Tab-separated table of N, CA and C in Angstrom:
chain	number	residue	atom	x	y	z
O	81	MET	N	36.554	41.678	-6.053
O	81	MET	CA	35.556	42.185	-5.130
O	81	MET	C	36.242	42.448	-3.801
O	82	SER	N	35.978	43.592	-3.230
O	82	SER	CA	36.628	43.960	-1.983
O	82	SER	C	35.883	43.371	-0.797
O	83	THR	N	36.540	43.375	0.339
O	83	THR	CA	35.937	42.883	1.574
O	83	THR	C	34.749	43.744	1.958
O	84	PHE	N	34.850	45.035	1.634
O	84	PHE	CA	33.769	45.964	1.955
O	84	PHE	C	32.491	45.592	1.197
O	85	ASP	N	32.616	45.239	-0.113
O	85	ASP	CA	31.458	44.872	-0.938
O	85	ASP	C	30.764	43.624	-0.403
O	86	SER	N	31.550	42.608	-0.023
O	86	SER	CA	30.939	41.368	0.458
O	86	SER	C	30.258	41.576	1.799
O	87	SER	N	30.807	42.438	2.653
O	87	SER	CA	30.167	42.681	3.946
O	87	SER	C	28.879	43.475	3.761
O	88	VAL	N	28.815	44.351	2.766
O	88	VAL	CA	27.589	45.098	2.471
O	88	VAL	C	26.504	44.131	1.983
O	89	GLU	N	26.889	43.178	1.112
O	89	GLU	CA	25.933	42.181	0.610
O	89	GLU	C	25.414	41.306	1.752
O	90	GLN	N	26.298	40.907	2.653
O	90	GLN	CA	25.881	40.080	3.783
O	90	GLN	C	24.941	40.845	4.703
O	91	ASP	N	25.226	42.133	4.910
O	91	ASP	CA	24.345	42.957	5.740
O	91	ASP	C	22.969	43.092	5.100
O	92	ALA	N	22.931	43.260	3.785
O	92	ALA	CA	21.656	43.392	3.074
O	92	ALA	C	20.860	42.096	3.176
O	93	MET	N	21.555	40.957	3.044
O	93	MET	CA	20.886	39.665	3.142
O	93	MET	C	20.357	39.450	4.560
O	94	ALA	N	21.130	39.833	5.549
O	94	ALA	CA	20.696	39.688	6.942
O	94	ALA	C	19.475	40.552	7.207
O	95	ASP	N	19.443	41.765	6.625
O	95	ASP	CA	18.267	42.628	6.775
O	95	ASP	C	17.026	42.002	6.132
O	96	ASP	N	17.208	41.378	4.968
O	96	ASP	CA	16.079	40.702	4.293
O	96	ASP	C	15.528	39.575	5.161
O	97	TRP	N	16.439	38.774	5.737
O	97	TRP	CA	16.001	37.668	6.600
O	97	TRP	C	15.292	38.210	7.847
O	98	ALA	N	15.822	39.265	8.418
O	98	ALA	CA	15.233	39.846	9.625
O	98	ALA	C	13.821	40.348	9.348
O	99	SER	N	13.619	41.005	8.192
O	99	SER	CA	12.278	41.509	7.876
O	99	SER	C	11.316	40.350	7.589
O	100	ALA	N	11.798	39.310	6.944
O	100	ALA	CA	10.942	38.145	6.673
O	100	ALA	C	10.533	37.465	7.973
O	101	LEU	N	11.477	37.317	8.907
O	101	LEU	CA	11.152	36.709	10.202
O	101	LEU	C	10.186	37.589	10.995
O	102	ALA	N	10.352	38.892	10.904
O	102	ALA	CA	9.451	39.813	11.605
O	102	ALA	C	8.034	39.702	11.044
O	103	GLU	N	7.892	39.571	9.718
O	103	GLU	CA	6.567	39.408	9.100
O	103	GLU	C	5.916	38.108	9.560
O	104	ALA	N	6.686	37.047	9.588
O	104	ALA	CA	6.157	35.752	10.013
O	104	ALA	C	5.705	35.806	11.466
O	105	GLU	N	6.504	36.442	12.308
O	105	GLU	CA	6.161	36.560	13.727
O	105	GLU	C	4.902	37.410	13.905
O	106	ALA	N	4.778	38.480	13.127
O	106	ALA	CA	3.610	39.357	13.221
O	106	ALA	C	2.348	38.617	12.780
O	107	SER	N	2.447	37.805	11.731
O	107	SER	CA	1.262	37.080	11.259
O	107	SER	C	0.855	35.990	12.249
O	108	GLN	N	1.812	35.376	12.950
O	108	GLN	CA	1.479	34.372	13.960
O	108	GLN	C	0.798	35.025	15.148
O	109	GLN	N	1.246	36.212	15.547
O	109	GLN	CA	0.639	36.912	16.680
O	109	GLN	C	-0.758	37.395	16.337
O	110	SER	N	-1.010	37.749	15.067
O	110	SER	CA	-2.336	38.224	14.684
O	110	SER	C	-3.300	37.063	14.456
O	111	GLY	N	-2.792	35.842	14.489
O	111	GLY	CA	-3.652	34.660	14.320
O	111	GLY	C	-3.774	34.220	12.879
O	112	ALA	N	-3.245	34.959	11.971
O	112	ALA	CA	-3.326	34.574	10.564
O	112	ALA	C	-2.286	33.506	10.289
O	113	SER	N	-2.669	32.538	9.516
O	113	SER	CA	-1.709	31.504	9.173
O	113	SER	C	-0.858	31.992	8.012
O	114	PRO	N	0.419	31.662	8.026
O	114	PRO	CA	1.274	32.125	6.936
O	114	PRO	C	0.831	31.482	5.625
O	115	THR	N	0.905	32.262	4.567
O	115	THR	CA	0.500	31.713	3.276
O	115	THR	C	1.634	30.863	2.737
O	116	ARG	N	1.258	29.687	2.267
O	116	ARG	CA	2.244	28.775	1.700
O	116	ARG	C	1.878	28.541	0.246
O	117	PRO	N	2.866	28.414	-0.593
O	117	PRO	CA	2.537	28.124	-1.994
O	117	PRO	C	1.942	26.721	-2.092
O	118	GLU	N	0.966	26.571	-2.960
O	118	GLU	CA	0.318	25.271	-3.132
O	118	GLU	C	1.159	24.452	-4.103
O	119	ILE	N	1.762	23.390	-3.606
O	119	ILE	CA	2.661	22.586	-4.418
O	119	ILE	C	1.876	21.731	-5.404
O	120	PHE	N	0.812	21.085	-4.922
O	120	PHE	CA	-0.019	20.243	-5.760
O	120	PHE	C	-1.421	20.824	-5.799
O	121	PRO	N	-1.724	21.682	-6.762
O	121	PRO	CA	-3.062	22.265	-6.807
O	121	PRO	C	-4.095	21.197	-7.146
O	122	PRO	N	-5.350	21.395	-6.754
O	122	PRO	CA	-6.387	20.417	-7.064
O	122	PRO	C	-6.515	20.233	-8.572
O	123	LEU	N	-6.770	18.999	-8.993
O	123	LEU	CA	-6.924	18.711	-10.416
O	123	LEU	C	-8.275	19.165	-10.933
O	124	SER	N	-9.244	19.223	-10.052
O	124	SER	CA	-10.585	19.623	-10.445
O	124	SER	C	-10.673	21.142	-10.446
O	125	PRO	N	-11.210	21.751	-11.527
O	125	PRO	CA	-11.299	23.203	-11.549
O	125	PRO	C	-12.318	23.732	-10.542
O	126	ASN	N	-13.200	22.878	-10.017
O	126	ASN	CA	-14.246	23.304	-9.096
O	126	ASN	C	-13.858	23.127	-7.636
O	127	GLY	N	-12.602	22.894	-7.342
O	127	GLY	CA	-12.187	22.745	-5.953
O	127	GLY	C	-11.520	21.410	-5.720
O	128	PRO	N	-11.543	20.945	-4.449
O	128	PRO	CA	-10.849	19.704	-4.123
O	128	PRO	C	-11.480	18.508	-4.818
O	129	LEU	N	-10.684	17.469	-4.961
O	129	LEU	CA	-11.161	16.249	-5.619
O	129	LEU	C	-12.232	15.562	-4.781
O	130	THR	N	-13.191	15.000	-5.467
O	130	THR	CA	-14.202	14.191	-4.792
O	130	THR	C	-13.791	12.734	-4.934
O	131	GLN	N	-14.493	11.869	-4.225
O	131	GLN	CA	-14.178	10.448	-4.315
O	131	GLN	C	-14.414	9.952	-5.741
O	132	ARG	N	-15.417	10.480	-6.419
O	132	ARG	CA	-15.698	10.080	-7.801
O	132	ARG	C	-14.544	10.480	-8.720
O	133	ASP	N	-13.972	11.678	-8.496
O	133	ASP	CA	-12.824	12.109	-9.291
O	133	ASP	C	-11.657	11.146	-9.106
O	134	ASP	N	-11.468	10.675	-7.874
O	134	ASP	CA	-10.373	9.741	-7.599
O	134	ASP	C	-10.522	8.473	-8.419
O	135	ILE	N	-11.722	7.901	-8.461
O	135	ILE	CA	-11.924	6.646	-9.194
O	135	ILE	C	-11.847	6.884	-10.696
O	136	ASP	N	-12.301	8.046	-11.166
O	136	ASP	CA	-12.226	8.346	-12.593
O	136	ASP	C	-10.790	8.389	-13.084
O	137	MET	N	-9.858	8.752	-12.209
O	137	MET	CA	-8.457	8.852	-12.604
O	137	MET	C	-7.856	7.486	-12.931
O	138	VAL	N	-8.382	6.413	-12.372
O	138	VAL	CA	-7.787	5.094	-12.586
O	138	VAL	C	-8.587	4.222	-13.543
O	139	LEU	N	-9.735	4.681	-14.010
O	139	LEU	CA	-10.587	3.833	-14.845
O	139	LEU	C	-9.954	3.466	-16.181
O	140	ASP	N	-9.068	4.275	-16.715
O	140	ASP	CA	-8.463	4.007	-18.015
O	140	ASP	C	-7.103	3.336	-17.931
O	141	ILE	N	-6.670	2.939	-16.731
O	141	ILE	CA	-5.381	2.260	-16.591
O	141	ILE	C	-5.534	0.816	-17.062
O	142	PRO	N	-4.732	0.409	-18.043
O	142	PRO	CA	-4.846	-0.975	-18.527
O	142	PRO	C	-4.275	-1.974	-17.524
O	143	VAL	N	-4.945	-3.111	-17.383
O	143	VAL	CA	-4.470	-4.202	-16.542
O	143	VAL	C	-4.466	-5.472	-17.379
O	144	GLN	N	-3.740	-6.465	-16.929
O	144	GLN	CA	-3.675	-7.719	-17.664
O	144	GLN	C	-4.704	-8.689	-17.104
O	145	LEU	N	-5.650	-9.088	-17.944
O	145	LEU	CA	-6.687	-10.041	-17.558
O	145	LEU	C	-6.290	-11.403	-18.102
O	146	THR	N	-6.257	-12.400	-17.224
O	146	THR	CA	-5.874	-13.748	-17.604
O	146	THR	C	-6.989	-14.698	-17.214
O	147	VAL	N	-7.373	-15.568	-18.131
O	147	VAL	CA	-8.323	-16.625	-17.817
O	147	VAL	C	-7.525	-17.912	-17.827
O	148	GLU	N	-7.482	-18.553	-16.689
O	148	GLU	CA	-6.634	-19.720	-16.535
O	148	GLU	C	-7.463	-20.987	-16.653
O	149	LEU	N	-7.180	-21.749	-17.683
O	149	LEU	CA	-7.882	-23.004	-17.927
O	149	LEU	C	-7.359	-24.099	-17.004
O	150	GLY	N	-6.090	-24.087	-16.714
O	150	GLY	CA	-5.488	-25.085	-15.834
O	150	GLY	C	-3.982	-24.939	-15.821
O	151	ARG	N	-3.346	-25.714	-14.949
O	151	ARG	CA	-1.885	-25.682	-14.825
O	151	ARG	C	-1.359	-27.103	-14.758
O	152	THR	N	-0.090	-27.220	-15.021
O	152	THR	CA	0.589	-28.494	-14.834
O	152	THR	C	2.085	-28.234	-14.741
O	153	ARG	N	2.798	-29.179	-14.194
O	153	ARG	CA	4.258	-29.103	-14.126
O	153	ARG	C	4.805	-30.294	-14.898
O	154	ILE	N	5.659	-29.980	-15.863
O	154	ILE	CA	6.277	-31.060	-16.632
O	154	ILE	C	7.761	-30.758	-16.795
O	155	PRO	N	8.556	-31.786	-16.913
O	155	PRO	CA	10.003	-31.573	-17.097
O	155	PRO	C	10.308	-31.001	-18.485
O	156	ILE	N	11.430	-30.325	-18.579
O	156	ILE	CA	11.840	-29.713	-19.839
O	156	ILE	C	11.961	-30.761	-20.942
O	157	LYS	N	12.413	-31.976	-20.613
O	157	LYS	CA	12.571	-32.998	-21.664
O	157	LYS	C	11.235	-33.318	-22.329
O	158	HIS	N	10.102	-33.227	-21.586
O	158	HIS	CA	8.791	-33.458	-22.193
O	158	HIS	C	8.360	-32.277	-23.055
O	159	ILE	N	8.739	-31.069	-22.640
O	159	ILE	CA	8.421	-29.889	-23.451
O	159	ILE	C	9.135	-29.971	-24.796
O	160	LEU	N	10.376	-30.449	-24.790
O	160	LEU	CA	11.138	-30.553	-26.035
O	160	LEU	C	10.574	-31.615	-26.970
O	161	GLN	N	9.796	-32.535	-26.440
O	161	GLN	CA	9.211	-33.592	-27.258
O	161	GLN	C	7.835	-33.206	-27.828
O	162	LEU	N	7.319	-32.024	-27.445
O	162	LEU	CA	5.999	-31.612	-27.925
O	162	LEU	C	6.024	-31.359	-29.423
O	163	ALA	N	4.942	-31.743	-30.072
O	163	ALA	CA	4.793	-31.514	-31.507
O	163	ALA	C	3.340	-31.123	-31.761
O	164	GLN	N	3.045	-30.738	-32.982
O	164	GLN	CA	1.675	-30.386	-33.318
O	164	GLN	C	0.768	-31.583	-33.048
O	165	GLY	N	-0.320	-31.350	-32.316
O	165	GLY	CA	-1.248	-32.412	-31.976
O	165	GLY	C	-0.987	-33.037	-30.612
O	166	SER	N	0.116	-32.668	-29.956
O	166	SER	CA	0.406	-33.188	-28.627
O	166	SER	C	-0.651	-32.693	-27.646
O	167	VAL	N	-0.926	-33.492	-26.632
O	167	VAL	CA	-1.901	-33.141	-25.602
O	167	VAL	C	-1.158	-33.005	-24.281
O	168	ILE	N	-1.412	-31.903	-23.593
O	168	ILE	CA	-0.820	-31.693	-22.275
O	168	ILE	C	-1.950	-31.817	-21.263
O	169	GLU	N	-1.798	-32.738	-20.337
O	169	GLU	CA	-2.827	-32.940	-19.318
O	169	GLU	C	-2.700	-31.859	-18.254
O	170	LEU	N	-3.837	-31.229	-17.930
O	170	LEU	CA	-3.863	-30.178	-16.927
O	170	LEU	C	-4.430	-30.717	-15.627
O	171	GLU	N	-4.144	-30.024	-14.541
O	171	GLU	CA	-4.643	-30.435	-13.231
O	171	GLU	C	-6.146	-30.196	-13.094
O	172	ALA	N	-6.693	-29.237	-13.842
O	172	ALA	CA	-8.123	-28.922	-13.744
O	172	ALA	C	-8.944	-29.999	-14.452
O	173	LEU	N	-10.111	-30.265	-13.907
O	173	LEU	CA	-11.012	-31.243	-14.503
O	173	LEU	C	-11.940	-30.556	-15.499
O	174	ALA	N	-12.422	-31.316	-16.484
O	174	ALA	CA	-13.374	-30.761	-17.447
O	174	ALA	C	-14.628	-30.318	-16.709
O	175	GLY	N	-15.129	-29.143	-17.047
O	175	GLY	CA	-16.321	-28.618	-16.398
O	175	GLY	C	-16.045	-27.849	-15.116
O	176	GLU	N	-14.818	-27.884	-14.648
O	176	GLU	CA	-14.449	-27.135	-13.442
O	176	GLU	C	-14.401	-25.644	-13.767
O	177	PRO	N	-14.727	-24.785	-12.783
O	177	PRO	CA	-14.657	-23.344	-13.057
O	177	PRO	C	-13.233	-22.906	-13.387
O	178	MET	N	-13.138	-21.938	-14.303
O	178	MET	CA	-11.839	-21.379	-14.683
O	178	MET	C	-11.585	-20.140	-13.841
O	179	ASP	N	-10.335	-19.901	-13.499
O	179	ASP	CA	-9.964	-18.732	-12.704
O	179	ASP	C	-9.780	-17.520	-13.613
O	180	VAL	N	-10.271	-16.369	-13.161
O	180	VAL	CA	-10.070	-15.098	-13.860
O	180	VAL	C	-9.156	-14.261	-12.970
O	181	LEU	N	-7.990	-13.904	-13.513
O	181	LEU	CA	-6.978	-13.188	-12.754
O	181	LEU	C	-6.764	-11.807	-13.364
O	182	VAL	N	-6.606	-10.811	-12.519
O	182	VAL	CA	-6.214	-9.470	-12.958
O	182	VAL	C	-4.870	-9.176	-12.312
O	183	ASN	N	-3.881	-8.959	-13.170
O	183	ASN	CA	-2.503	-8.738	-12.716
O	183	ASN	C	-2.055	-9.841	-11.760
O	184	GLY	N	-2.505	-11.062	-12.021
O	184	GLY	CA	-2.069	-12.208	-11.236
O	184	GLY	C	-2.893	-12.493	-9.993
O	185	PHE	N	-3.925	-11.689	-9.704
O	185	PHE	CA	-4.745	-11.896	-8.515
O	185	PHE	C	-6.135	-12.375	-8.918
O	186	LEU	N	-6.601	-13.424	-8.255
O	186	LEU	CA	-7.909	-14.001	-8.554
O	186	LEU	C	-9.012	-13.008	-8.228
O	187	ILE	N	-9.871	-12.712	-9.219
O	187	ILE	CA	-11.001	-11.813	-8.972
O	187	ILE	C	-12.338	-12.495	-9.226
O	188	ALA	N	-12.323	-13.610	-9.991
O	188	ALA	CA	-13.589	-14.278	-10.308
O	188	ALA	C	-13.311	-15.678	-10.825
O	189	GLN	N	-14.387	-16.454	-10.964
O	189	GLN	CA	-14.336	-17.758	-11.613
O	189	GLN	C	-15.477	-17.803	-12.619
O	190	GLY	N	-15.320	-18.628	-13.634
O	190	GLY	CA	-16.350	-18.697	-14.656
O	190	GLY	C	-16.267	-19.975	-15.454
O	191	GLU	N	-17.128	-20.044	-16.475
O	191	GLU	CA	-17.167	-21.229	-17.340
O	191	GLU	C	-17.016	-20.788	-18.785
O	192	VAL	N	-16.478	-21.687	-19.611
O	192	VAL	CA	-16.223	-21.380	-21.015
O	192	VAL	C	-17.552	-21.301	-21.761
O	193	VAL	N	-17.662	-20.301	-22.639
O	193	VAL	CA	-18.809	-20.195	-23.542
O	193	VAL	C	-18.270	-19.948	-24.944
O	194	VAL	N	-19.043	-20.310	-25.947
O	194	VAL	CA	-18.679	-20.041	-27.333
O	194	VAL	C	-19.774	-19.160	-27.923
O	195	VAL	N	-19.372	-18.014	-28.445
O	195	VAL	CA	-20.306	-17.075	-29.069
O	195	VAL	C	-19.739	-16.694	-30.425
O	196	ASN	N	-20.492	-16.993	-31.493
O	196	ASN	CA	-20.050	-16.680	-32.859
O	196	ASN	C	-18.651	-17.214	-33.139
O	197	ASP	N	-18.433	-18.461	-32.807
O	197	ASP	CA	-17.154	-19.144	-33.027
O	197	ASP	C	-15.980	-18.539	-32.262
O	198	LYS	N	-16.257	-17.750	-31.224
O	198	LYS	CA	-15.196	-17.203	-30.379
O	198	LYS	C	-15.419	-17.678	-28.955
O	199	PHE	N	-14.299	-18.011	-28.295
O	199	PHE	CA	-14.379	-18.436	-26.910
O	199	PHE	C	-14.520	-17.223	-26.000
O	200	GLY	N	-15.238	-17.414	-24.920
O	200	GLY	CA	-15.375	-16.382	-23.909
O	200	GLY	C	-15.538	-17.050	-22.560
O	201	ILE	N	-15.799	-16.262	-21.551
O	201	ILE	CA	-16.012	-16.805	-20.212
O	201	ILE	C	-17.227	-16.133	-19.599
O	202	ARG	N	-18.105	-16.943	-19.046
O	202	ARG	CA	-19.263	-16.436	-18.309
O	202	ARG	C	-18.893	-16.478	-16.837
O	203	LEU	N	-18.903	-15.321	-16.203
O	203	LEU	CA	-18.519	-15.257	-14.799
O	203	LEU	C	-19.611	-15.872	-13.944
O	204	THR	N	-19.208	-16.795	-13.087
O	204	THR	CA	-20.166	-17.471	-12.214
O	204	THR	C	-19.973	-17.100	-10.755
O	205	ASP	N	-18.798	-16.618	-10.402
O	205	ASP	CA	-18.515	-16.280	-9.007
O	205	ASP	C	-17.501	-15.140	-8.971
O	206	ILE	N	-17.863	-14.052	-8.310
O	206	ILE	CA	-16.963	-12.911	-8.151
O	206	ILE	C	-16.391	-12.963	-6.738
O	207	VAL	N	-15.074	-12.808	-6.628
O	207	VAL	CA	-14.434	-12.809	-5.319
O	207	VAL	C	-14.759	-11.476	-4.643
O	208	THR	N	-15.243	-11.522	-3.410
O	208	THR	CA	-15.616	-10.304	-2.690
O	208	THR	C	-14.370	-9.504	-2.329
O	209	PRO	N	-14.517	-8.189	-2.161
O	209	PRO	CA	-13.349	-7.377	-1.777
O	209	PRO	C	-12.707	-7.853	-0.474
O	210	SER	N	-13.507	-8.289	0.490
O	210	SER	CA	-12.921	-8.758	1.755
O	210	SER	C	-12.114	-10.040	1.541
O	211	GLU	N	-12.598	-10.916	0.663
O	211	GLU	CA	-11.859	-12.146	0.363
O	211	GLU	C	-10.557	-11.822	-0.371
O	212	ARG	N	-10.604	-10.852	-1.297
O	212	ARG	CA	-9.380	-10.451	-2.005
O	212	ARG	C	-8.358	-9.901	-1.023
O	213	MET	N	-8.807	-9.084	-0.059
O	213	MET	CA	-7.890	-8.538	0.946
O	213	MET	C	-7.299	-9.644	1.808
O	214	ARG	N	-8.135	-10.624	2.177
O	214	ARG	CA	-7.637	-11.740	2.974
O	214	ARG	C	-6.568	-12.505	2.224
O	215	ARG	N	-6.788	-12.734	0.929
O	215	ARG	CA	-5.787	-13.445	0.121
O	215	ARG	C	-4.517	-12.633	-0.035
O	216	LEU	N	-4.643	-11.293	-0.203
O	216	LEU	CA	-3.460	-10.454	-0.315
O	216	LEU	C	-2.651	-10.471	0.969
O	217	ASN	N	-3.325	-10.462	2.105
O	217	ASN	CA	-2.623	-10.472	3.387
O	217	ASN	C	-1.857	-11.769	3.597
O	218	ARG	N	-2.335	-12.851	2.990
O	218	ARG	CA	-1.626	-14.125	3.090
O	218	ARG	C	-0.266	-14.049	2.419
O	219	PHE	N	-0.163	-13.249	1.347
O	219	PHE	CA	1.096	-13.140	0.599
O	219	PHE	C	2.028	-12.096	1.181
O	220	ALA	N	1.490	-11.197	2.005
O	220	ALA	CA	2.318	-10.101	2.546
O	220	ALA	C	3.223	-10.576	3.646
């Protein structure tokens, strides 16, 4: 490629940039906003997302629900001695409410129920959103 060819290409590119800048300047002077490509178009075919659309997007996300009967700390040597029929004493008292955790965060408390030979939990106390936020801020 000759020097002449590359200088012609550079001149053509400079002309393209000059015309693009002139168009942008003309649209700013006329008050029209420059059109920008939409990077993230709305997911809803009827326009922008509503608050209901936002919540619908997360309703099917699976989370881990844990019902905690109690906790205890024991040395490894006691764990190695466990056998079928062994009893591990928990810190929680019988009849005390059980904690219901979602992804490790307390959301409610309840009591054990048995329905058709299956264990379940009846929720007796739901943690309010403000209380959940207060607890989260304690960990932050």
